[in-house]
XYZ file of C-alpha atoms in Angstrom:
731
model
C 2.797 -20.983 10.523
C 6.550 -21.752 11.559
C 9.002 -20.040 9.516
C 11.585 -21.901 8.365
C 14.251 -19.456 8.254
C 14.246 -19.314 12.480
C 16.161 -23.133 13.973
C 13.779 -25.066 16.218
C 14.935 -25.802 18.844
C 11.243 -27.099 20.741
C 8.227 -28.497 19.890
C 5.632 -28.079 22.819
C 3.084 -30.570 23.710
C -0.541 -29.277 23.131
C -1.100 -29.114 27.048
C 2.297 -27.021 27.030
C 0.956 -24.778 24.019
C -2.357 -24.572 25.453
C -0.786 -23.684 28.772
C 0.975 -21.057 27.350
C -1.319 -19.232 24.900
C -3.722 -19.006 28.030
C -1.425 -17.015 30.235
C -1.571 -14.469 27.252
C -5.123 -14.611 27.719
C -6.151 -17.191 24.440
C -9.189 -18.773 25.281
C -9.164 -22.370 25.317
C -10.885 -25.224 26.991
C -11.118 -26.985 30.399
C -8.577 -30.003 30.205
C -7.021 -32.727 31.756
C -4.024 -34.918 30.503
C -3.543 -38.446 31.928
C -1.176 -41.280 31.449
C -3.698 -44.616 31.179
C -6.595 -45.198 30.675
C -8.828 -45.209 33.693
C -6.753 -41.982 34.720
C -8.448 -40.716 31.302
C -12.306 -41.325 32.201
C -12.054 -40.603 35.691
C -10.800 -37.050 33.998
C -13.494 -37.827 31.582
C -16.236 -38.555 33.895
C -15.296 -35.145 35.453
C -15.125 -32.427 32.880
C -18.873 -34.454 31.200
C -19.649 -36.180 28.121
C -19.235 -35.885 25.397
C -15.385 -34.997 25.253
C -12.359 -35.683 22.512
C -9.692 -37.614 22.855
C -6.460 -37.354 21.644
C -2.863 -38.631 21.846
C -0.597 -35.760 23.100
C 3.246 -35.120 22.690
C 6.123 -33.317 22.301
C 7.131 -34.731 19.040
C 3.312 -35.059 18.158
C 2.701 -32.179 15.444
C -0.493 -33.094 13.493
C -2.210 -35.461 15.520
C -5.434 -35.555 12.566
C -3.326 -36.438 9.822
C -1.835 -39.412 12.101
C -5.364 -39.995 13.551
C -4.468 -39.491 17.090
C -7.398 -37.652 17.194
C -10.751 -39.620 18.777
C -14.184 -37.236 19.280
C -17.981 -37.191 20.433
C -16.881 -39.756 23.015
C -20.003 -40.169 25.185
C -19.448 -42.886 28.088
C -16.473 -43.897 30.410
C -16.676 -46.968 28.410
C -16.264 -45.312 25.310
C -13.117 -43.095 26.072
C -11.140 -46.280 27.460
C -11.354 -47.721 24.542
C -10.203 -44.803 22.897
C -7.236 -44.757 25.515
C -6.229 -47.943 25.155
C -6.755 -47.520 21.073
C -4.654 -44.119 20.874
C -1.540 -45.610 23.449
C -1.581 -48.489 20.977
C -0.609 -45.930 17.793
C 2.545 -44.059 20.168
C 5.543 -44.505 18.467
C 9.583 -44.794 19.980
C 10.052 -41.578 18.036
C 7.225 -39.710 20.203
C 9.116 -39.720 23.219
C 6.851 -39.056 26.394
C 2.992 -39.309 25.629
C 0.118 -38.471 27.373
C -3.591 -38.732 27.259
C -5.060 -35.396 27.170
C -9.315 -35.073 27.790
C -11.084 -32.697 26.398
C -15.034 -31.358 26.284
C -15.856 -31.701 22.960
C -16.912 -28.532 21.748
C -18.932 -27.752 18.588
C -19.394 -24.601 16.665
C -20.003 -23.810 13.499
C -17.044 -21.392 12.112
C -13.358 -22.406 12.550
C -11.083 -19.341 12.387
C -7.219 -19.636 12.619
C -4.992 -17.721 14.651
C -1.117 -17.460 15.037
C 2.463 -15.863 15.133
C 5.301 -16.434 13.093
C 8.844 -14.941 13.051
C 9.317 -14.018 9.241
C 12.963 -13.440 8.395
C 12.271 -9.751 6.873
C 9.226 -8.214 8.535
C 10.059 -9.835 12.560
C 6.816 -11.478 14.071
C 3.779 -11.543 12.750
C 0.115 -12.111 13.554
C -1.965 -14.285 11.200
C -6.102 -14.469 11.465
C -8.026 -16.331 8.502
C -10.576 -19.144 7.901
C -9.499 -22.044 9.810
C -9.496 -26.086 9.771
C -9.806 -27.272 6.256
C -10.698 -24.404 4.639
C -7.423 -22.592 5.505
C -5.923 -24.240 2.678
C -8.580 -24.313 0.427
C -9.951 -20.832 0.649
C -6.774 -19.752 1.641
C -8.225 -16.576 3.555
C -5.749 -15.595 6.246
C -4.232 -12.173 6.470
C -1.057 -10.994 8.331
C -0.266 -7.877 10.370
C 3.336 -6.813 12.139
C 3.202 -7.370 15.966
C 2.460 -6.413 18.460
C -0.737 -4.833 17.712
C -2.719 -2.507 19.177
C -6.643 -2.481 19.213
C -7.271 -0.557 16.340
C -4.426 -2.691 14.238
C -6.432 -5.459 15.450
C -9.774 -4.271 13.905
C -8.207 -3.467 11.217
C -6.396 -7.063 10.737
C -10.231 -8.459 11.349
C -11.534 -6.665 8.566
C -8.880 -7.084 5.898
C -10.488 -10.656 5.797
C -11.979 -11.436 2.267
C -14.983 -13.663 4.031
C -16.606 -10.789 6.356
C -19.799 -13.082 5.617
C -18.519 -16.041 8.366
C -17.277 -13.537 11.051
C -21.365 -12.081 11.037
C -24.875 -13.693 12.178
C -24.497 -17.540 10.550
C -27.524 -20.376 10.072
C -28.877 -18.872 13.090
C -25.891 -18.647 15.492
C -25.074 -15.095 16.613
C -22.190 -12.868 14.708
C -18.775 -13.817 16.091
C -17.511 -11.331 19.454
C -15.403 -8.777 17.192
C -14.007 -7.981 21.249
C -13.140 -11.141 21.672
C -11.193 -11.937 18.604
C -9.552 -8.287 19.089
C -9.003 -9.184 22.983
C -6.837 -12.565 20.969
C -5.273 -11.421 18.725
C -4.087 -8.568 20.538
C -2.619 -11.243 23.361
C -0.575 -13.272 20.362
C 0.751 -9.986 19.876
C 1.872 -8.973 22.849
C 3.045 -12.413 23.314
C 5.094 -12.480 20.561
C 6.629 -9.277 21.468
C 7.465 -10.514 24.879
C 9.117 -13.909 24.283
C 11.714 -14.107 21.498
C 12.391 -18.064 22.166
C 8.904 -18.392 20.664
C 8.826 -18.730 17.339
C 5.889 -19.956 16.054
C 1.975 -19.946 17.510
C -1.030 -22.089 15.866
C -4.430 -22.076 17.053
C -6.366 -24.033 14.116
C -9.569 -24.334 14.425
C -10.876 -21.535 16.975
C -13.846 -22.657 16.896
C -16.680 -20.681 17.000
C -19.203 -21.327 19.644
C -22.029 -18.975 20.467
C -19.945 -16.242 18.901
C -16.966 -16.517 21.559
C -13.543 -17.894 19.837
C -12.245 -21.237 21.497
C -8.808 -21.970 20.672
C -9.190 -25.997 20.795
C -5.896 -27.111 19.791
C -3.307 -25.053 19.584
C 1.131 -25.721 18.484
C 3.565 -23.740 19.733
C 8.134 -23.978 18.467
C 10.205 -22.517 20.183
C 13.142 -21.353 18.578
C 17.386 -20.280 20.134
C 16.242 -17.038 22.045
C 19.929 -16.012 20.927
C 17.621 -15.740 16.852
C 15.580 -13.485 19.139
C 16.500 -9.924 18.187
C 17.314 -11.381 14.747
C 14.088 -12.509 14.580
C 11.423 -9.483 15.696
C 13.860 -7.089 13.821
C 14.308 -9.210 10.356
C 16.856 -9.017 8.332
C 20.354 -6.436 8.236
C 20.463 -3.748 10.823
C 19.621 -0.010 9.254
C 19.948 2.980 11.348
C 16.985 4.131 12.279
C 15.870 8.048 12.130
C 13.701 9.707 14.624
C 10.376 11.485 12.292
C 11.675 15.362 10.904
C 14.835 14.756 12.395
C 18.503 16.050 10.660
C 18.454 13.102 8.495
C 16.371 14.073 6.338
C 17.353 17.374 5.706
C 21.215 15.222 4.094
C 19.433 15.393 0.601
C 18.516 18.472 0.068
C 21.076 18.551 -1.925
C 19.197 16.312 -4.404
C 15.702 18.308 -4.982
C 16.924 21.281 -3.351
C 20.474 21.860 -5.182
C 22.538 25.493 -5.551
C 24.160 23.762 -8.541
C 25.058 20.820 -10.326
C 27.829 18.889 -12.638
C 26.989 16.969 -14.966
C 29.327 14.618 -14.944
C 30.442 13.111 -18.475
C 28.050 14.805 -20.983
C 28.827 13.686 -23.988
C 28.033 15.446 -27.746
C 26.182 11.866 -29.124
C 23.108 13.181 -29.039
C 21.256 9.655 -27.829
C 24.334 9.391 -24.614
C 22.990 9.614 -21.423
C 24.744 12.186 -20.381
C 24.442 14.552 -23.185
C 20.274 14.114 -22.357
C 20.131 15.254 -18.542
C 22.132 18.168 -19.285
C 19.617 18.597 -22.453
C 17.031 18.075 -19.522
C 18.548 20.177 -16.856
C 19.285 22.832 -19.271
C 15.782 23.075 -21.371
C 13.807 22.043 -17.706
C 15.261 26.081 -16.563
C 17.232 25.324 -13.618
C 18.267 28.824 -12.418
C 21.777 27.660 -10.541
C 24.974 27.530 -12.127
C 25.467 23.745 -14.302
C 28.990 22.542 -14.834
C 29.482 19.975 -17.242
C 32.547 18.018 -17.795
C 34.012 15.894 -20.909
C 37.941 14.645 -21.060
C 38.017 16.768 -24.534
C 36.745 19.843 -23.076
C 33.825 19.497 -26.489
C 31.212 21.583 -26.439
C 27.265 20.818 -25.656
C 24.343 22.091 -26.661
C 26.863 25.481 -27.602
C 28.177 25.299 -24.173
C 31.831 24.712 -23.162
C 33.142 22.085 -20.342
C 35.703 20.795 -17.902
C 38.029 17.929 -18.397
C 37.285 16.806 -14.904
C 35.021 17.873 -11.892
C 38.219 18.756 -9.848
C 37.914 22.102 -12.499
C 34.594 23.463 -10.927
C 35.567 26.291 -8.982
C 34.624 25.319 -5.158
C 31.047 25.627 -3.503
C 29.832 26.522 -6.575
C 27.550 23.017 -6.702
C 26.472 20.624 -4.101
C 25.031 17.905 -6.884
C 26.600 15.492 -9.051
C 24.708 14.037 -12.479
C 27.197 11.033 -12.690
C 27.060 9.385 -16.165
C 30.208 8.393 -16.672
C 31.440 4.073 -16.839
C 31.763 2.581 -13.642
C 35.829 2.537 -14.078
C 35.563 6.833 -13.799
C 33.103 6.931 -11.079
C 34.991 6.556 -7.931
C 37.500 9.273 -9.440
C 34.702 11.727 -9.620
C 32.589 11.524 -6.778
C 36.159 11.994 -4.801
C 36.796 14.657 -7.062
C 32.810 15.993 -6.457
C 33.423 15.211 -2.525
C 36.736 17.743 -2.231
C 34.523 20.730 -4.641
C 31.967 20.431 -1.957
C 28.928 18.148 -3.545
C 26.708 16.650 -0.471
C 24.644 15.015 -3.201
C 24.872 12.232 -5.425
C 23.195 10.685 -8.572
C 24.632 7.177 -10.352
C 22.990 6.761 -13.311
C 25.916 3.845 -14.170
C 25.012 0.779 -14.236
C 26.550 -2.494 -13.622
C 26.737 -2.874 -9.925
C 23.753 -4.566 -7.670
C 22.043 -5.361 -10.302
C 24.721 -7.596 -12.068
C 25.469 -10.493 -9.330
C 27.739 -11.116 -6.819
C 30.925 -8.568 -8.446
C 29.198 -6.298 -9.101
C 27.199 -6.262 -5.351
C 30.562 -5.702 -3.701
C 31.722 -3.384 -5.753
C 28.082 -1.678 -4.848
C 28.865 -1.933 -1.365
C 31.999 -0.575 -1.578
C 30.491 2.854 -3.587
C 28.756 3.186 -0.196
C 31.826 2.849 1.845
C 33.428 5.574 -0.693
C 31.131 7.956 -0.324
C 30.100 8.120 3.169
C 33.335 8.369 3.964
C 33.321 10.678 2.308
C 29.864 12.675 2.977
C 27.709 12.038 0.157
C 24.595 10.988 -0.029
C 24.232 8.618 -3.271
C 21.630 8.235 -5.394
C 21.087 4.743 -7.674
C 23.602 3.654 -8.872
C 21.698 2.248 -12.330
C 18.723 5.247 -11.706
C 17.398 7.314 -14.792
C 16.823 10.490 -12.125
C 15.544 13.335 -10.507
C 13.299 15.834 -11.036
C 12.048 18.542 -8.507
C 9.454 20.968 -9.805
C 10.300 23.555 -6.465
C 13.743 24.344 -8.215
C 12.834 24.463 -11.555
C 15.377 20.583 -11.597
C 14.503 18.147 -14.281
C 18.064 16.161 -14.257
C 17.489 13.030 -15.768
C 17.723 11.069 -18.893
C 14.465 10.264 -20.413
C 11.454 12.350 -20.769
C 9.264 14.232 -19.696
C 9.476 16.797 -17.650
C 6.194 17.407 -15.379
C 3.694 20.459 -14.930
C 4.189 21.244 -10.879
C 2.427 19.605 -7.842
C 2.174 17.911 -4.813
C 2.441 14.913 -5.024
C 5.878 13.040 -4.421
C 7.363 10.256 -6.347
C 9.325 7.554 -5.487
C 10.114 4.261 -7.120
C 12.366 1.268 -7.650
C 12.245 1.341 -11.381
C 13.272 4.341 -13.496
C 10.629 3.316 -16.730
C 7.619 2.957 -13.469
C 9.172 7.079 -13.064
C 8.165 7.728 -16.332
C 5.111 6.354 -16.431
C 4.145 8.019 -13.212
C 5.189 11.531 -14.963
C 3.165 10.582 -18.012
C 0.090 10.347 -15.829
C 1.294 13.965 -14.416
C 1.719 15.256 -17.522
C -1.227 13.967 -19.021
C -3.634 15.150 -16.626
C -2.197 18.165 -15.137
C -1.398 17.182 -10.982
C 1.925 17.656 -11.116
C 4.651 16.622 -8.482
C 6.698 18.174 -6.197
C 10.189 15.394 -6.531
C 10.409 12.463 -8.244
C 13.049 10.472 -7.718
C 14.278 7.030 -9.048
C 16.093 4.845 -6.881
C 17.854 2.657 -8.942
C 19.487 -0.292 -6.744
C 19.036 2.078 -3.318
C 22.201 1.141 -3.139
C 23.098 3.961 0.568
C 19.006 5.783 -0.042
C 16.033 3.071 -0.461
C 12.638 4.779 -1.198
C 11.691 4.466 2.693
C 14.549 7.655 3.376
C 12.903 9.288 0.094
C 9.108 8.991 1.694
C 10.682 10.886 4.788
C 11.836 13.266 3.178
C 8.686 14.108 1.660
C 6.935 13.785 4.592
C 9.138 16.926 6.598
C 9.031 18.616 2.697
C 5.617 21.695 2.476
C 6.263 20.850 -1.266
C 4.531 17.549 -0.643
C 1.111 16.436 0.369
C 0.962 12.606 -0.987
C 3.876 9.867 -1.285
C 3.856 7.754 -4.767
C 5.862 4.721 -4.493
C 7.053 1.645 -6.775
C 8.602 -0.749 -4.026
C 9.918 -4.132 -5.419
C 11.662 -4.879 -2.238
C 13.234 -3.757 0.157
C 16.381 -4.656 3.097
C 15.478 -4.797 6.765
C 11.620 -5.075 6.167
C 10.912 -4.292 10.268
C 12.753 -0.860 9.762
C 10.206 -0.052 6.881
C 7.173 -0.947 8.785
C 8.145 1.256 11.604
C 9.585 4.126 9.579
C 6.813 3.851 6.725
C 4.586 4.314 10.072
C 5.333 7.105 11.113
C 5.524 8.696 7.476
C 1.960 7.876 7.249
C 1.127 9.428 10.463
C 2.331 13.026 8.576
C 1.642 12.078 4.546
C -0.886 9.691 3.004
C 1.664 6.787 0.524
C 0.199 5.041 -1.937
C 2.105 2.447 -3.023
C 2.910 0.065 -6.267
C 4.433 -3.148 -4.795
C 5.921 -4.981 -8.091
C 6.464 -8.808 -7.535
C 3.625 -10.078 -5.874
C 3.500 -12.947 -7.674
C 6.130 -15.697 -8.496
C 7.136 -14.674 -11.670
C 7.127 -11.108 -10.588
C 8.773 -11.434 -7.872
C 11.326 -13.269 -9.908
C 11.634 -10.216 -12.271
C 11.846 -7.548 -9.420
C 15.001 -9.929 -8.280
C 16.714 -9.701 -11.765
C 15.699 -6.047 -12.188
C 17.218 -4.463 -8.900
C 18.612 -7.028 -6.834
C 15.363 -7.586 -4.910
C 14.067 -10.230 -2.837
C 10.964 -10.083 -2.793
C 8.301 -11.360 -0.043
C 4.785 -13.674 0.497
C 3.133 -10.546 -1.221
C -0.039 -11.623 1.816
C 2.767 -10.521 4.606
C 3.473 -7.425 2.200
C 0.040 -6.636 1.761
C -0.335 -6.861 5.466
C 2.794 -4.795 6.726
C 1.455 -2.109 4.460
C -1.781 -1.384 5.528
C -0.653 -1.785 9.792
C 1.905 0.876 8.305
C -1.505 2.707 7.021
C -0.133 3.181 3.373
C -2.703 2.322 0.651
C -1.249 -0.511 -1.856
C -2.823 -0.101 -4.993
C -3.489 -2.575 -7.909
C -1.492 -0.835 -10.707
C 0.423 2.414 -12.475
C -2.615 3.424 -12.830
C -4.541 2.760 -9.731
C -1.712 4.177 -7.831
C -1.559 7.556 -10.438
C -5.452 7.915 -9.255
C -5.105 7.538 -5.671
C -2.476 9.693 -5.630
C -3.902 12.216 -7.811
C -7.272 11.859 -5.803
C -5.009 12.313 -1.451
C -3.107 15.929 -3.675
C -6.281 17.668 -5.556
C -9.107 16.661 -2.967
C -9.950 17.744 0.152
C -9.817 14.890 2.898
C -13.019 11.831 2.843
C -14.511 11.549 6.423
C -16.326 8.285 5.631
C -17.782 6.198 2.854
C -20.880 7.377 2.556
C -20.559 8.268 -0.979
C -23.899 9.633 -3.200
C -23.274 9.568 -7.327
C -24.715 11.572 -9.384
C -25.185 11.334 -13.202
C -26.964 12.614 -16.184
C -26.525 8.616 -17.732
C -28.071 5.199 -15.719
C -25.315 3.397 -17.041
C -22.849 5.024 -15.275
C -24.488 4.641 -12.044
C -24.883 1.371 -12.118
C -21.600 0.401 -12.842
C -20.487 2.558 -10.242
C -22.822 1.184 -7.569
C -21.208 -2.344 -8.544
C -17.597 -1.305 -7.658
C -19.218 0.212 -4.611
C -20.781 -2.992 -4.039
C -17.332 -4.627 -4.298
C -15.041 -1.939 -2.490
C -13.786 -2.532 0.975
C -14.869 1.515 2.301
C -17.509 2.854 0.596
C -21.110 2.114 0.684
C -24.520 3.300 -1.070
C -26.682 4.414 1.670
C -30.359 5.331 -0.149
C -31.082 9.169 -0.095
C -32.123 10.562 3.453
C -35.962 11.716 2.821
C -35.425 15.574 3.250
C -32.319 15.332 0.285
C -34.846 13.941 -2.076
C -37.509 16.362 -1.246
C -35.227 18.733 -2.420
C -34.057 16.985 -5.957
C -37.559 16.889 -6.077
C -38.207 20.025 -6.969
C -35.173 20.331 -9.475
C -35.810 17.354 -11.707
C -38.727 15.980 -13.498
C -40.865 13.443 -11.887
C -39.170 10.398 -13.327
C -35.522 10.873 -11.846
C -34.620 7.567 -10.006
C -35.093 8.849 -6.661
C -32.266 6.852 -5.114
C -29.085 6.734 -5.002
C -27.072 7.040 -7.752
C -29.177 9.740 -9.356
C -29.692 9.530 -12.616
C -30.879 12.896 -14.092
C -32.992 11.019 -15.861
C -32.039 13.982 -18.897
C -33.871 15.930 -17.059
C -31.046 18.638 -17.119
C -31.910 22.503 -17.100
C -29.320 25.152 -17.438
C -28.292 24.537 -13.344
C -29.612 21.578 -12.697
C -25.981 19.730 -12.219
C -24.438 22.555 -10.305
C -27.726 22.977 -7.825
C -27.874 19.235 -7.331
C -24.144 18.819 -6.013
C -24.766 21.586 -3.760
C -27.931 19.926 -2.453
C -26.382 16.588 -1.633
C -22.634 17.690 -0.684
C -23.937 20.089 1.718
C -25.916 17.200 3.531
C -24.626 15.838 6.435
C -24.989 12.143 4.983
C -23.012 12.713 2.682
C -20.148 12.187 2.810
C -18.471 11.675 -0.949
C -19.722 12.524 -4.408
C -19.022 11.229 -7.601
C -20.206 13.081 -11.006
C -20.955 10.948 -14.245
C -21.347 11.700 -17.555
C -19.502 14.531 -17.972
C -18.749 16.043 -22.030
C -20.810 14.065 -23.668
C -23.088 16.486 -24.758
C -20.154 18.154 -25.811
C -18.155 15.257 -27.500
C -21.430 15.786 -29.688
C -20.897 19.220 -29.949
C -17.689 18.624 -31.495
C -18.969 15.696 -34.069
C -21.342 18.972 -35.286
C -18.184 20.638 -35.580
C -17.024 19.102 -38.206
C -20.141 17.448 -39.268
C -19.531 19.940 -42.413
C -23.213 21.056 -41.809
C -21.671 23.556 -39.187
C -22.160 26.757 -38.426
C -25.437 26.584 -40.256
C -29.354 24.836 -38.995
C -28.779 26.395 -35.992
C -25.297 24.115 -34.795
C -23.394 27.523 -33.743
C -25.828 28.504 -30.559
C -26.634 24.366 -29.290
C -22.683 23.905 -30.309
C -21.970 27.070 -28.326
C -24.630 26.302 -25.527
C -23.529 22.246 -25.012
C -19.762 23.122 -24.710
C -20.477 25.901 -22.521
C -22.419 23.939 -19.817
C -19.706 21.372 -19.634
C -17.059 23.365 -18.921
C -19.567 24.692 -16.601
C -20.356 21.682 -14.848
C -16.813 20.748 -14.490
C -15.820 23.704 -12.504
C -18.999 23.797 -10.369
C -17.666 19.996 -9.283
C -14.900 22.203 -8.156
C -16.662 25.354 -6.677
C -18.776 23.183 -4.304
C -15.903 20.540 -3.178
C -14.064 24.028 -1.994
C -17.463 25.184 -0.309
C -18.376 21.658 1.062
C -14.776 21.089 2.199
C -15.589 17.575 0.687
C -14.830 15.323 -2.625
C -16.460 15.843 -5.727
C -15.077 13.802 -7.664
C -15.297 13.368 -11.552
C -15.368 10.535 -13.997
C -15.188 10.626 -17.473
C -13.204 7.871 -20.594
C -13.090 11.746 -22.363
C -10.699 12.501 -19.472
C -8.133 10.187 -21.663
C -9.622 9.708 -25.003
C -10.476 13.204 -25.638
C -8.695 15.180 -22.965
C -9.846 18.287 -24.923
C -13.572 18.000 -24.087
C -14.601 20.918 -22.416
C -15.201 19.448 -19.404
C -12.521 16.901 -18.608
C -10.208 20.815 -19.674
C -12.414 22.361 -16.799
C -11.708 19.661 -13.972
C -8.486 19.890 -15.434
C -8.454 23.633 -15.049
C -9.673 24.193 -11.823
C -6.821 22.021 -10.223
C -8.728 18.609 -9.821
C -8.150 15.248 -11.662
C -10.863 13.559 -14.126
C -10.519 9.334 -12.832
C -11.324 7.913 -17.002
C -13.898 5.514 -15.518
C -16.314 5.369 -12.703
C -14.344 1.885 -11.392
C -11.010 3.769 -11.153
C -12.866 6.151 -9.658
C -14.104 4.423 -6.945
C -11.356 2.219 -6.678
C -9.079 5.697 -5.668
C -12.148 7.300 -3.039
C -11.485 3.981 -1.636
C -8.483 4.183 -1.192
C -8.659 8.072 0.611
C -11.134 6.703 2.804
C -8.142 4.008 3.257
C -5.813 6.596 4.151
C -7.773 8.478 5.902
C -8.681 5.666 8.622
C -4.835 4.332 8.459
C -4.011 8.732 9.641
C -6.329 7.706 12.782
C -5.250 4.410 13.576
C -1.538 4.926 13.213
C -1.947 8.707 15.109
C -3.628 6.666 18.197
């Protein structure tokens, strides 16, 4: 697990490695060392047979590959013969060697644990399947060190092959408390010994449920590199949560006046579009536009330069000028009282070494001028409380409480398009661009202190100082749930991210571990990210993972049950007897009598609202998933257009279906509000026919209708993960 970026100065022998980790509480077998065969045999006699015999030394790292291990030696003579054989395999480059004698520990499972120092994220603890399975399956999870007990338990829970930790082939389950102890010990070692570059405990043999490190390898690094290895990357200012640092972003999101520098008469230019969107969005503060020719734009006069803006009338400038004039614009703006700038101008850090140098100069200038700059190479900024739509593209989303930050401008648009489509709006949204001065974590900290924002939604490609990012994100998630969509999770994605913003992506499993321990929810993509954020923004907090599915059609219930079974935090428990009996009073005998609750076409006028109320109010229920809304209204739509409407009784049945589906959509929100539990609606009609009365009613209540049962389950799973992380990171 050694990181090649950390210079290794020495590899400890196996006995020295075990002595070191044992001092921190890692369980190791009782062992002895010997210089020759007779002494090895004496040690084996004392330990008891059978034993393991190894050739150990500072320069011997991979004993198994070199055939330097003998297992299951059952007699003194066997030990002596093996000792002579092993000593004969020593090489000159091995240096001083010795024989290691240990009890032969047999178990039914092999695990792996360790720590290493990542250049970007600092010290990490690793845990997973060990032995040959470590490479064959690759089920290894990571978390930043040190770990508290809750962090260590959460790390264990993230292992995909959880069955391996349970009762196995007649053997007891792995003692999780002992695993927690071991992982915390590795975290303490990482924090206290900056000279330790890496620790490998492979395998950890599980013997009667107890993990024992039968092999250990410790690599030492130059202690002078320790601080960098702990912090990772280049140091950045680490502001305390809620400090005055977040208020410096106020000019970006709550400006008293805005300047559009570089307004153009050409409707295809950024300067035209930005001014248009700002004015069309209804921003109520003073707006100034500059154009070197003083040309009228959108019927408004312009100024020749920012120098002509009245002093103190604007504190935000949107820069849409060519790169050659950016420094001049910023300098003039600062002199007129501007404190924030958004730069759409490209050709900086994303354009190679020369561009990165120019970008650094831009940041230095901004600091000298006491300006905060967003971008460059950004798309714009949205702030619905300020009626601010200062961006070079559409849309202008409805108001809501989701705060969006993205390292891709197009991904901001994608999130905002989902907001427009669903009606679940945003509070603030910004394209970080190249993040020359302000990184995504700066905006997330601002959102966490913002009364208008209840959840953060972030598209992330890379971070600068990974350790600082982790620590600051962990502080943010104590105050606000954060959903992260991480780009660059594959080799191809990482290369695209580097060419896009100059970011460098870390190993995806490391990023996954960092986000998880920081308390953020990682979403698989744009749709999943918005689903999760929309649920967190519009539903009550979820208290646990016990889900009851209510469905008007059986197939959706089966799909939902499958998705819940695959989820990390949800479960589908059988219905309690009293709840089943109460539902019996409302439904015909053919209903499923199980969870999912398949109404089996037994709905009457009041069935769905009544069942929802029964289920959501029961103490065994944490959340309800309602499926099958809008089906009857879909048929009603066909009846309206089929050429026979309104005759033949169609007018009455169409009105009934539409009225009932609207009622069900509203009932979900009403029951959720009265029980303070999530009641989540899912129907493909939310995207295929959003005007259908059912999804339209859900939207009218301010709630979010997921496009499928699978997406609803994933979003609910994310809600539980966020709630769990909040409890862990706050401790």
